[in-house]
mmCIF file of C-alpha atoms and ligand atoms in Angstrom:
data_model
loop_
_atom_site.group_PDB
_atom_site.id
_atom_site.type_symbol
_atom_site.label_atom_id
_atom_site.label_comp_id
_atom_site.label_asym_id
_atom_site.label_seq_id
_atom_site.Cartn_x
_atom_site.Cartn_y
_atom_site.Cartn_z
ATOM 1 C CA ARG V 1 3.671 36.439 27.512
ATOM 2 C CA LYS V 2 3.348 35.342 23.865
ATOM 3 C CA LEU V 3 6.392 34.262 21.873
ATOM 4 C CA GLY V 4 6.584 34.938 18.128
ATOM 5 C CA TYR V 5 6.519 32.107 15.597
ATOM 6 C CA ALA V 6 7.733 32.150 11.992
ATOM 7 C CA ILE V 7 6.012 29.496 9.863
ATOM 8 C CA VAL V 8 8.261 28.033 7.153
ATOM 9 C CA GLY V 9 6.289 26.482 4.276
ATOM 10 C CA LEU V 10 2.720 27.563 3.529
ATOM 11 C CA GLY V 11 1.420 24.151 2.441
ATOM 12 C CA SER V 12 -1.574 22.159 3.558
ATOM 13 C CA TYR V 13 -0.251 21.672 7.099
ATOM 14 C CA GLY V 14 1.548 24.978 7.752
ATOM 15 C CA LEU V 15 -1.152 27.158 6.219
ATOM 16 C CA GLY V 16 -4.205 24.930 6.447
ATOM 17 C CA ILE V 17 -3.770 23.550 9.970
ATOM 18 C CA ILE V 18 -1.120 25.405 12.002
ATOM 19 C CA ILE V 19 -1.627 29.080 11.168
ATOM 20 C CA PRO V 20 -5.350 29.114 12.089
ATOM 21 C CA GLN V 21 -4.423 27.663 15.517
ATOM 22 C CA PHE V 22 -2.654 30.717 16.935
ATOM 23 C CA LYS V 23 -6.031 32.161 17.898
ATOM 24 C CA ASN V 24 -6.364 29.249 20.367
ATOM 25 C CA CYS V 25 -2.940 29.854 21.988
ATOM 26 C CA LYS V 26 -1.983 31.499 25.277
ATOM 27 C CA ASN V 27 1.789 31.814 24.813
ATOM 28 C CA SER V 28 2.210 31.764 21.030
ATOM 29 C CA LYS V 29 1.530 34.238 18.238
ATOM 30 C CA LEU V 30 2.162 34.272 14.496
ATOM 31 C CA VAL V 31 4.694 36.989 13.586
ATOM 32 C CA ALA V 32 6.453 35.925 10.350
ATOM 33 C CA LEU V 33 6.116 33.773 7.217
ATOM 34 C CA VAL V 34 8.730 32.062 5.047
ATOM 35 C CA SER V 35 7.557 31.034 1.569
ATOM 36 C CA GLY V 36 8.827 30.616 -1.969
ATOM 37 C CA ASP V 37 5.640 32.240 -3.246
ATOM 38 C CA ALA V 38 5.718 35.999 -2.518
ATOM 39 C CA ALA V 39 2.122 36.627 -3.624
ATOM 40 C CA LYS V 40 0.814 33.835 -1.393
ATOM 41 C CA ALA V 41 2.868 35.050 1.568
ATOM 42 C CA LYS V 42 1.469 38.576 1.106
ATOM 43 C CA ARG V 43 -2.088 37.303 0.945
ATOM 44 C CA VAL V 44 -1.690 35.143 4.064
ATOM 45 C CA ALA V 45 0.081 38.004 5.879
ATOM 46 C CA GLN V 46 -2.849 40.324 5.191
ATOM 47 C CA GLU V 47 -5.352 37.749 6.395
ATOM 48 C CA TYR V 48 -3.486 37.058 9.658
ATOM 49 C CA GLY V 49 -2.065 40.538 10.380
ATOM 50 C CA VAL V 50 1.593 39.671 9.770
ATOM 51 C CA PRO V 51 3.618 42.821 8.937
ATOM 52 C CA GLU V 52 5.159 42.878 5.449
ATOM 53 C CA LYS V 53 8.661 43.420 6.911
ATOM 54 C CA ASN V 54 8.350 39.927 8.458
ATOM 55 C CA LEU V 55 7.954 38.066 5.143
ATOM 56 C CA TYR V 56 10.928 35.982 4.017
ATOM 57 C CA ASN V 57 11.762 33.571 1.194
ATOM 58 C CA TYR V 58 14.146 30.607 1.093
ATOM 59 C CA GLN V 59 17.019 32.813 -0.124
ATOM 60 C CA ASN V 60 16.876 35.576 2.502
ATOM 61 C CA TYR V 61 15.718 33.192 5.280
ATOM 62 C CA ASP V 62 18.963 33.603 7.272
ATOM 63 C CA GLU V 63 18.095 37.279 7.803
ATOM 64 C CA ILE V 64 15.600 36.172 10.454
ATOM 65 C CA ARG V 65 18.653 36.485 12.706
ATOM 66 C CA ASN V 66 18.097 40.281 12.692
ATOM 67 C CA ASN V 67 14.410 40.049 13.564
ATOM 68 C CA PRO V 68 13.693 40.127 17.308
ATOM 69 C CA ASP V 69 9.958 39.506 16.683
ATOM 70 C CA ILE V 70 10.797 35.873 15.851
ATOM 71 C CA ASP V 71 11.508 33.559 18.804
ATOM 72 C CA ILE V 72 10.596 30.180 17.285
ATOM 73 C CA VAL V 73 10.734 28.834 13.724
ATOM 74 C CA TYR V 74 8.199 26.136 12.796
ATOM 75 C CA VAL V 75 9.449 24.022 9.856
ATOM 76 C CA CYS V 76 6.476 22.722 7.793
ATOM 77 C CA LEU V 77 8.398 21.682 4.655
ATOM 78 C CA PRO V 78 8.916 18.374 2.808
ATOM 79 C CA VAL V 79 11.000 16.030 4.975
ATOM 80 C CA SER V 80 14.245 16.368 2.993
ATOM 81 C CA MET V 81 14.273 20.094 3.829
ATOM 82 C CA HIS V 82 13.780 19.692 7.610
ATOM 83 C CA ALA V 83 17.466 19.399 8.486
ATOM 84 C CA GLU V 84 18.611 22.366 6.408
ATOM 85 C CA TYR V 85 15.897 24.743 7.641
ATOM 86 C CA THR V 86 16.292 23.626 11.255
ATOM 87 C CA ILE V 87 20.054 24.087 11.210
ATOM 88 C CA ARG V 88 19.830 27.485 9.466
ATOM 89 C CA ALA V 89 17.278 28.616 12.075
ATOM 90 C CA ALA V 90 19.476 27.519 14.975
ATOM 91 C CA LYS V 91 22.456 29.323 13.422
ATOM 92 C CA ALA V 92 20.264 32.421 13.153
ATOM 93 C CA GLY V 93 19.667 32.176 16.911
ATOM 94 C CA LYS V 94 16.091 30.851 16.813
ATOM 95 C CA HIS V 95 14.412 27.954 18.621
ATOM 96 C CA VAL V 96 12.933 25.292 16.313
ATOM 97 C CA LEU V 97 9.737 23.281 16.152
ATOM 98 C CA CYS V 98 10.138 20.855 13.221
ATOM 99 C CA GLU V 99 7.487 18.624 11.710
ATOM 100 C CA LYS V 100 7.573 14.819 11.796
ATOM 101 C CA PRO V 101 9.299 12.726 10.576
ATOM 102 C CA MET V 102 12.251 14.699 11.924
ATOM 103 C CA ALA V 103 14.453 14.119 8.836
ATOM 104 C CA VAL V 104 15.222 11.615 6.089
ATOM 105 C CA SER V 105 17.901 9.828 8.171
ATOM 106 C CA SER V 106 19.122 9.422 11.732
ATOM 107 C CA ALA V 107 22.394 11.058 10.674
ATOM 108 C CA GLU V 108 20.474 14.205 9.721
ATOM 109 C CA CYS V 109 18.607 14.089 13.039
ATOM 110 C CA GLU V 110 21.929 14.000 14.865
ATOM 111 C CA SER V 111 23.195 17.042 12.977
ATOM 112 C CA MET V 112 19.983 18.945 13.820
ATOM 113 C CA ILE V 113 20.342 18.102 17.515
ATOM 114 C CA ALA V 114 24.006 19.157 17.449
ATOM 115 C CA ALA V 115 23.230 22.475 15.721
ATOM 116 C CA CYS V 116 20.530 23.374 18.245
ATOM 117 C CA ARG V 117 22.700 22.329 21.158
ATOM 118 C CA GLN V 118 25.629 24.373 19.855
ATOM 119 C CA ALA V 119 23.394 27.442 19.503
ATOM 120 C CA SER V 120 21.765 26.765 22.922
ATOM 121 C CA LYS V 121 18.334 26.658 21.237
ATOM 122 C CA LYS V 122 15.393 24.339 21.957
ATOM 123 C CA LEU V 123 14.380 21.735 19.391
ATOM 124 C CA MET V 124 10.948 20.106 19.376
ATOM 125 C CA ILE V 125 9.340 17.693 16.886
ATOM 126 C CA GLY V 126 5.704 18.087 15.785
ATOM 127 C CA TYR V 127 4.327 14.953 17.477
ATOM 128 C CA ARG V 128 0.893 16.482 18.062
ATOM 129 C CA CYS V 129 -0.602 13.295 19.596
ATOM 130 C CA HIS V 130 1.386 13.974 22.781
ATOM 131 C CA PHE V 131 -1.025 16.899 23.292
ATOM 132 C CA GLU V 132 -4.192 15.112 22.111
ATOM 133 C CA PRO V 133 -6.705 14.217 24.881
ATOM 134 C CA TYR V 134 -7.623 10.689 23.700
ATOM 135 C CA ASN V 135 -3.995 9.636 23.348
ATOM 136 C CA LEU V 136 -3.074 11.169 26.713
ATOM 137 C CA GLU V 137 -5.963 9.396 28.460
ATOM 138 C CA ALA V 138 -5.214 6.038 26.801
ATOM 139 C CA ARG V 139 -1.588 6.361 27.864
ATOM 140 C CA ARG V 140 -2.624 7.256 31.441
ATOM 141 C CA ILE V 141 -4.984 4.261 31.661
ATOM 142 C CA ALA V 142 -2.391 1.879 30.226
ATOM 143 C CA ARG V 143 0.437 3.103 32.443
ATOM 144 C CA ALA V 144 -1.761 3.165 35.582
ATOM 145 C CA GLY V 145 -2.314 -0.564 35.134
ATOM 146 C CA GLU V 146 -6.074 -0.168 34.691
ATOM 147 C CA ILE V 147 -6.122 -2.844 31.972
ATOM 148 C CA GLY V 148 -3.663 -4.988 33.916
ATOM 149 C CA LYS V 149 -0.287 -6.122 32.668
ATOM 150 C CA LEU V 150 0.122 -5.083 29.029
ATOM 151 C CA ARG V 151 0.356 -8.025 26.628
ATOM 152 C CA TYR V 152 0.303 -6.515 23.159
ATOM 153 C CA PHE V 153 -0.108 -3.298 21.192
ATOM 154 C CA ARG V 154 -1.579 -3.194 17.720
ATOM 155 C CA SER V 155 -1.902 -0.277 15.341
ATOM 156 C CA GLU V 156 -2.741 0.238 11.692
ATOM 157 C CA HIS V 157 -2.099 3.613 10.118
ATOM 158 C CA GLY V 158 -2.577 4.434 6.461
ATOM 159 C CA PHE V 159 -4.409 6.341 3.814
ATOM 160 C CA ASN V 160 -5.146 5.718 0.195
ATOM 161 C CA PHE V 161 -2.832 8.009 -1.732
ATOM 162 C CA ARG V 162 -4.384 9.567 -4.844
ATOM 163 C CA ASP V 163 -1.826 11.955 -6.351
ATOM 164 C CA PRO V 164 1.095 10.067 -7.991
ATOM 165 C CA ASN V 165 3.047 13.343 -8.373
ATOM 166 C CA ALA V 166 3.089 14.289 -4.676
ATOM 167 C CA TRP V 167 6.448 14.961 -2.967
ATOM 168 C CA ARG V 168 5.548 12.233 -0.427
ATOM 169 C CA LEU V 169 6.037 9.663 -3.225
ATOM 170 C CA LYS V 170 9.489 11.000 -4.212
ATOM 171 C CA LYS V 171 12.273 9.268 -2.311
ATOM 172 C CA ALA V 172 14.597 12.282 -2.407
ATOM 173 C CA LEU V 173 11.985 14.590 -0.830
ATOM 174 C CA ALA V 174 10.227 12.192 1.545
ATOM 175 C CA GLY V 175 13.083 9.869 2.525
ATOM 176 C CA GLY V 176 10.734 6.886 2.235
ATOM 177 C CA GLY V 177 7.076 6.027 1.812
ATOM 178 C CA SER V 178 4.176 5.325 4.137
ATOM 179 C CA MET V 179 6.411 4.317 7.049
ATOM 180 C CA MET V 180 8.019 7.776 7.230
ATOM 181 C CA ASP V 181 4.786 9.708 6.854
ATOM 182 C CA ILE V 182 1.971 7.749 8.508
ATOM 183 C CA GLY V 183 3.421 4.510 9.905
ATOM 184 C CA ILE V 184 5.425 6.720 12.258
ATOM 185 C CA TYR V 185 2.186 7.375 14.201
ATOM 186 C CA ALA V 186 1.879 3.663 14.992
ATOM 187 C CA LEU V 187 5.550 3.431 15.931
ATOM 188 C CA ASN V 188 5.533 6.538 18.115
ATOM 189 C CA ALA V 189 2.278 5.436 19.802
ATOM 190 C CA ALA V 190 3.721 1.983 20.535
ATOM 191 C CA ARG V 191 6.507 3.764 22.415
ATOM 192 C CA TYR V 192 4.425 6.339 24.299
ATOM 193 C CA MET V 193 1.578 3.971 25.166
ATOM 194 C CA THR V 194 3.873 1.292 26.612
ATOM 195 C CA GLY V 195 6.462 3.714 27.999
ATOM 196 C CA GLU V 196 9.110 1.304 26.718
ATOM 197 C CA GLU V 197 11.740 1.313 23.980
ATOM 198 C CA PRO V 198 11.727 -1.610 21.522
ATOM 199 C CA THR V 199 14.726 -3.943 21.618
ATOM 200 C CA ALA V 200 14.204 -5.602 18.214
ATOM 201 C CA VAL V 201 12.126 -5.235 15.035
ATOM 202 C CA TYR V 202 10.960 -7.526 12.286
ATOM 203 C CA ALA V 203 9.326 -6.119 9.147
ATOM 204 C CA GLN V 204 7.806 -7.180 5.836
ATOM 205 C CA GLU V 205 7.089 -4.952 2.848
ATOM 206 C CA THR V 206 4.478 -5.301 0.120
ATOM 207 C CA THR V 207 4.685 -2.775 -2.696
ATOM 208 C CA ASP V 208 3.330 -3.062 -6.230
ATOM 209 C CA ARG V 209 6.149 -1.417 -8.149
ATOM 210 C CA LYS V 210 3.981 -1.306 -11.293
ATOM 211 C CA ASP V 211 1.575 1.063 -9.492
ATOM 212 C CA PRO V 212 2.651 4.559 -10.695
ATOM 213 C CA ARG V 213 2.435 5.837 -7.099
ATOM 214 C CA PHE V 214 5.059 3.427 -5.829
ATOM 215 C CA ARG V 215 7.963 3.703 -8.280
ATOM 216 C CA GLU V 216 10.211 5.227 -5.615
ATOM 217 C CA VAL V 217 8.784 4.577 -2.156
ATOM 218 C CA GLU V 218 7.111 1.727 -0.279
ATOM 219 C CA ASP V 219 3.377 1.227 0.026
ATOM 220 C CA MET V 220 2.788 -1.251 2.860
ATOM 221 C CA ILE V 221 5.060 -2.276 5.698
ATOM 222 C CA GLY V 222 4.070 -4.601 8.520
ATOM 223 C CA PHE V 223 6.393 -4.413 11.508
ATOM 224 C CA GLN V 224 6.719 -6.162 14.840
ATOM 225 C CA LEU V 225 8.314 -4.488 17.835
ATOM 226 C CA GLU V 226 9.692 -6.446 20.804
ATOM 227 C CA PHE V 227 9.621 -4.625 24.144
ATOM 228 C CA PRO V 228 11.639 -5.488 27.295
ATOM 229 C CA SER V 229 8.494 -6.318 29.356
ATOM 230 C CA GLY V 230 7.452 -8.943 26.807
ATOM 231 C CA VAL V 231 4.875 -6.716 25.129
ATOM 232 C CA ILE V 232 4.751 -7.255 21.363
ATOM 233 C CA GLY V 233 3.788 -4.419 19.037
ATOM 234 C CA SER V 234 2.241 -5.345 15.669
ATOM 235 C CA CYS V 235 1.817 -2.494 13.247
ATOM 236 C CA GLN V 236 0.773 -1.880 9.660
ATOM 237 C CA SER V 237 1.663 1.195 7.649
ATOM 238 C CA MET V 238 0.262 1.827 4.166
ATOM 239 C CA TYR V 239 -0.407 4.287 1.375
ATOM 240 C CA SER V 240 -3.116 2.114 -0.227
ATOM 241 C CA ALA V 241 -5.908 1.914 2.379
ATOM 242 C CA ASN V 242 -7.476 4.196 4.975
ATOM 243 C CA GLN V 243 -6.787 2.941 8.499
ATOM 244 C CA ASN V 244 -6.333 4.766 11.806
ATOM 245 C CA HIS V 245 -6.534 2.377 14.725
ATOM 246 C CA ILE V 246 -4.840 1.524 18.027
ATOM 247 C CA LEU V 247 -5.519 -1.475 20.286
ATOM 248 C CA LEU V 248 -3.834 -2.070 23.641
ATOM 249 C CA VAL V 249 -4.504 -5.411 25.293
ATOM 250 C CA GLY V 250 -3.729 -6.120 28.945
ATOM 251 C CA ASP V 251 -4.477 -9.171 31.077
ATOM 252 C CA LYS V 252 -7.448 -7.331 32.688
ATOM 253 C CA GLY V 253 -8.901 -5.453 29.735
ATOM 254 C CA ARG V 254 -8.313 -3.472 26.588
ATOM 255 C CA ILE V 255 -8.220 0.033 25.171
ATOM 256 C CA GLU V 256 -9.325 0.510 21.593
ATOM 257 C CA MET V 257 -9.104 3.770 19.633
ATOM 258 C CA GLU V 258 -10.579 4.426 16.178
ATOM 259 C CA PRO V 259 -9.890 6.878 14.733
ATOM 260 C CA ALA V 260 -6.922 7.019 17.064
ATOM 261 C CA THR V 261 -4.716 9.870 15.922
ATOM 262 C CA GLY V 262 -7.005 12.007 13.764
ATOM 263 C CA TYR V 263 -7.207 15.768 13.672
ATOM 264 C CA GLN V 264 -10.627 15.432 15.299
ATOM 265 C CA GLY V 265 -13.360 12.859 15.856
ATOM 266 C CA ASN V 266 -11.151 10.395 17.728
ATOM 267 C CA ARG V 267 -13.006 7.715 19.724
ATOM 268 C CA MET V 268 -11.979 5.318 22.490
ATOM 269 C CA TRP V 269 -13.436 2.266 24.224
ATOM 270 C CA VAL V 270 -12.052 0.873 27.493
ATOM 271 C CA GLY V 271 -12.993 -2.329 29.262
ATOM 272 C CA GLY V 272 -13.112 -6.073 29.043
ATOM 273 C CA ASN V 273 -15.537 -6.643 26.220
ATOM 274 C CA GLY V 274 -14.744 -5.201 22.816
ATOM 275 C CA ARG V 275 -16.366 -1.824 22.334
ATOM 276 C CA ASP V 276 -18.874 -1.980 25.224
ATOM 277 C CA LYS V 277 -17.833 1.150 27.073
ATOM 278 C CA GLU V 278 -17.005 4.331 25.192
ATOM 279 C CA VAL V 279 -14.861 6.827 27.108
ATOM 280 C CA THR V 280 -14.583 10.592 26.670
ATOM 281 C CA PRO V 281 -11.247 11.874 27.958
ATOM 282 C CA PRO V 282 -10.708 14.975 30.115
ATOM 283 C CA PRO V 283 -9.481 18.057 28.214
ATOM 284 C CA GLY V 284 -5.856 18.089 27.088
ATOM 285 C CA PRO V 285 -3.283 20.786 27.876
ATOM 286 C CA GLY V 286 -4.490 23.171 25.154
ATOM 287 C CA ALA V 287 -7.775 24.265 23.612
ATOM 288 C CA THR V 288 -6.784 21.956 20.725
ATOM 289 C CA GLN V 289 -3.908 19.500 20.257
ATOM 290 C CA TRP V 290 -2.108 22.099 18.107
ATOM 291 C CA ALA V 291 -2.560 24.926 20.626
ATOM 292 C CA GLY V 292 -1.198 22.562 23.298
ATOM 293 C CA GLN V 293 1.784 21.778 21.097
ATOM 294 C CA LEU V 294 2.565 25.392 20.110
ATOM 295 C CA ASP V 295 2.219 26.642 23.701
ATOM 296 C CA HIS V 296 4.312 23.779 25.113
ATOM 297 C CA MET V 297 7.222 24.850 22.913
ATOM 298 C CA ALA V 298 6.744 28.500 23.903
ATOM 299 C CA GLN V 299 6.615 27.558 27.606
ATOM 300 C CA CYS V 300 9.780 25.457 27.257
ATOM 301 C CA VAL V 301 11.551 28.506 25.839
ATOM 302 C CA LEU V 302 10.126 30.866 28.477
ATOM 303 C CA GLN V 303 10.947 28.515 31.390
ATOM 304 C CA ASP V 304 14.136 26.992 29.939
ATOM 305 C CA ARG V 305 12.746 23.442 29.960
ATOM 306 C CA GLU V 306 13.277 20.612 27.461
ATOM 307 C CA PRO V 307 10.251 19.837 25.230
ATOM 308 C CA ILE V 308 8.568 16.496 26.021
ATOM 309 C CA VAL V 309 9.046 15.580 22.362
ATOM 310 C CA GLY V 310 12.517 16.955 21.660
ATOM 311 C CA GLY V 311 15.078 16.066 19.025
ATOM 312 C CA GLN V 312 15.951 12.794 20.794
ATOM 313 C CA GLU V 313 12.370 11.598 20.342
ATOM 314 C CA GLY V 314 12.532 12.230 16.595
ATOM 315 C CA LEU V 315 15.962 10.587 16.395
ATOM 316 C CA ARG V 316 14.730 7.449 18.229
ATOM 317 C CA ASP V 317 11.900 6.990 15.732
ATOM 318 C CA LEU V 318 14.247 7.471 12.767
ATOM 319 C CA ARG V 319 16.695 4.889 14.125
ATOM 320 C CA ILE V 320 13.846 2.377 14.517
ATOM 321 C CA ILE V 321 12.470 3.219 11.041
ATOM 322 C CA GLU V 322 15.932 2.588 9.564
ATOM 323 C CA ALA V 323 15.972 -0.797 11.314
ATOM 324 C CA ILE V 324 12.447 -1.540 10.003
ATOM 325 C CA TYR V 325 13.585 -0.804 6.437
ATOM 326 C CA GLN V 326 16.704 -2.936 6.946
ATOM 327 C CA SER V 327 14.629 -5.797 8.342
ATOM 328 C CA ALA V 328 12.225 -5.705 5.386
ATOM 329 C CA ARG V 329 15.114 -5.519 2.907
ATOM 330 C CA GLU V 330 17.191 -8.303 4.459
ATOM 331 C CA GLN V 331 14.178 -10.355 5.615
ATOM 332 C CA LYS V 332 15.570 -10.784 9.096
ATOM 333 C CA ARG V 333 14.986 -9.658 12.672
ATOM 334 C CA ILE V 334 17.090 -6.632 13.627
ATOM 335 C CA VAL V 335 18.243 -6.118 17.218
ATOM 336 C CA LEU V 336 18.212 -2.442 18.170
ATOM 337 C CA LYS V 337 21.159 -0.873 19.958
ATOM 338 C CA ALA V 338 20.258 0.245 23.480
HETATM 339 P P1 NAD Y 1 2.485 20.295 1.382
HETATM 340 O O1 NAD Y 1 2.974 19.721 0.108
HETATM 341 O O2 NAD Y 1 1.037 20.626 1.478
HETATM 342 O O3 NAD Y 1 3.291 21.621 1.748
HETATM 343 C C1 NAD Y 1 4.694 21.688 1.605
HETATM 344 C C2 NAD Y 1 5.119 23.125 1.484
HETATM 345 O O4 NAD Y 1 6.519 23.163 1.218
HETATM 346 C C3 NAD Y 1 4.427 23.874 0.335
HETATM 347 O O5 NAD Y 1 4.111 25.183 0.740
HETATM 348 C C4 NAD Y 1 5.497 23.902 -0.754
HETATM 349 O O6 NAD Y 1 5.382 25.019 -1.617
HETATM 350 C C5 NAD Y 1 6.772 23.990 0.086
HETATM 351 N N1 NAD Y 1 7.938 23.512 -0.642
HETATM 352 C C6 NAD Y 1 9.132 24.131 -0.671
HETATM 353 N N2 NAD Y 1 10.000 23.458 -1.426
HETATM 354 C C7 NAD Y 1 9.352 22.394 -1.918
HETATM 355 C C8 NAD Y 1 9.725 21.325 -2.782
HETATM 356 N N3 NAD Y 1 10.960 21.213 -3.283
HETATM 357 N N4 NAD Y 1 8.797 20.404 -3.074
HETATM 358 C C9 NAD Y 1 7.549 20.460 -2.554
HETATM 359 N N5 NAD Y 1 7.143 21.465 -1.720
HETATM 360 C C10 NAD Y 1 8.040 22.420 -1.412
HETATM 361 O O7 NAD Y 1 2.907 19.283 2.542
HETATM 362 P P2 NAD Y 1 2.317 19.240 4.025
HETATM 363 O O8 NAD Y 1 1.269 18.204 4.074
HETATM 364 O O9 NAD Y 1 1.991 20.609 4.464
HETATM 365 O O10 NAD Y 1 3.567 18.662 4.842
HETATM 366 C C11 NAD Y 1 4.594 19.502 5.329
HETATM 367 C C12 NAD Y 1 5.236 18.864 6.547
HETATM 368 O O11 NAD Y 1 4.252 18.737 7.570
HETATM 369 C C13 NAD Y 1 5.774 17.457 6.330
HETATM 370 O O12 NAD Y 1 6.930 17.280 7.083
HETATM 371 C C14 NAD Y 1 4.680 16.557 6.855
HETATM 372 O O13 NAD Y 1 5.156 15.300 7.296
HETATM 373 C C15 NAD Y 1 4.165 17.386 8.005
HETATM 374 N N6 NAD Y 1 2.755 17.094 8.338
HETATM 375 C C16 NAD Y 1 2.461 16.804 9.622
HETATM 376 C C17 NAD Y 1 1.168 16.525 9.987
HETATM 377 C C18 NAD Y 1 0.833 16.247 11.428
HETATM 378 O O14 NAD Y 1 -0.303 15.889 11.702
HETATM 379 N N7 NAD Y 1 1.772 16.445 12.338
HETATM 380 C C19 NAD Y 1 0.153 16.530 9.025
HETATM 381 C C20 NAD Y 1 0.475 16.845 7.709
HETATM 382 C C21 NAD Y 1 1.795 17.123 7.383
#
C-alpha cells in the first residue's frame, strides 16, 4: 500500500530533489502540495498529477486535517519554520517527516516531539545518509570491527556559499550558519559511524565578519568530540570552501569516503594503505537514498514502528550543536549531559 505525502515548501530540496523521487517509491506517493506561490503550486500539481483540491497555502494549511488523502507531511521549509509546520501538522492528525536540522533550538525540538507524541503521530527527521549505501556499508564495516578498534573519526563538510541574501545566512531563519546546515552531516556521521554518543565537545570558530555573507551567522567551526570508548572525532564545518569527506581510522585499517554524503557519486576506500582498495557497497534499502527514506517513514506508519531517525535523533544533534556554539563562544571544553 502507498501512503500519501504532502510536501510543504516547493524550494530547491522539496521540489528539485524530493518530489521527483516518488516514482522510485514502493509505499509512498505524492498527493498534496503546500506553497505560498499559488501559480507555482498549480504548475507543479499539473506536472505530477496532484489534484487541485489538494493544494494548500500557509494560511489554510490546517485544513489538511479534513483531507484523508494525506497521511504524512514532509516539511521542506527554512529551519525556523520547521517547528511551527511540524506542530500544526501533528495537531491536524498527520505524521511528520521534517528536514534537518530539526529546528533552530533544542527547546523547539522538544516541543515538536511533545506535539507528535500527544497526537500519537510519528516524527522522522530527513537524515538521508541513514538510507545511503556508502554510509550504511562504512558503518557496517566499522561496527563489525573490520578495521579493528576505532581510534579516531575525521570529517570535513562545507561548501562555498555564493548568495549573500540566502535565508541560510539569516540567523532568524537558519538558527545558525554552516554548523546547522552542513556541519551537521559530520556530527551525525560521527555518531552513526561510531555508534556512540559524545561526552564532551571543544570548538573553535573562524568567521570574517566583514565578509557580507557572514554578518549574522558563522562561517567555519572546528569541533572535537570525545566518545566513551576513547575515540576522538575531529570535524570542520564551513561556508567558505567545498569539502565532503569522512575518515575512520582503526588499529587494523581505515575507511575513507570522498565525497562522503553527496546526493550521488560517493566513493569509499577500505584497507590499510590510504586509497589502495576502492569498495562499491551493496544496494541500500531503496532504489535511491530518498526513496529509502520516504518508504521507511511510510512503513513505520503502516507497521506502527518508530523511525530509525526520529525526533530524538534530531534533538540529540541540536543539543550537541548548542554545546559546540557555547564552546566556541566561551573558548572552553563543554561536558555533555548524559
Ligand atoms: P530553498 O530556499 O530552496 O526552499 C525553501 C522554500 O521555503 C521555498 O519554496 C520558499 O519559497 C519557502 N519559504 C517559505 N517561507 C519562506 C521564508 N520566510 N524565507 C525563505 N523561504 C521561504 O531551501 P532548500 O534548500 O529547499 O531547504 C529547505 C529545507 O531542506 C531546509 O531545512 C534544508 O536544511 C533542507 N535541505 C536538506 C537537504 C538534505 O540533503 N537533506 C538538502 C537541501 C536542503
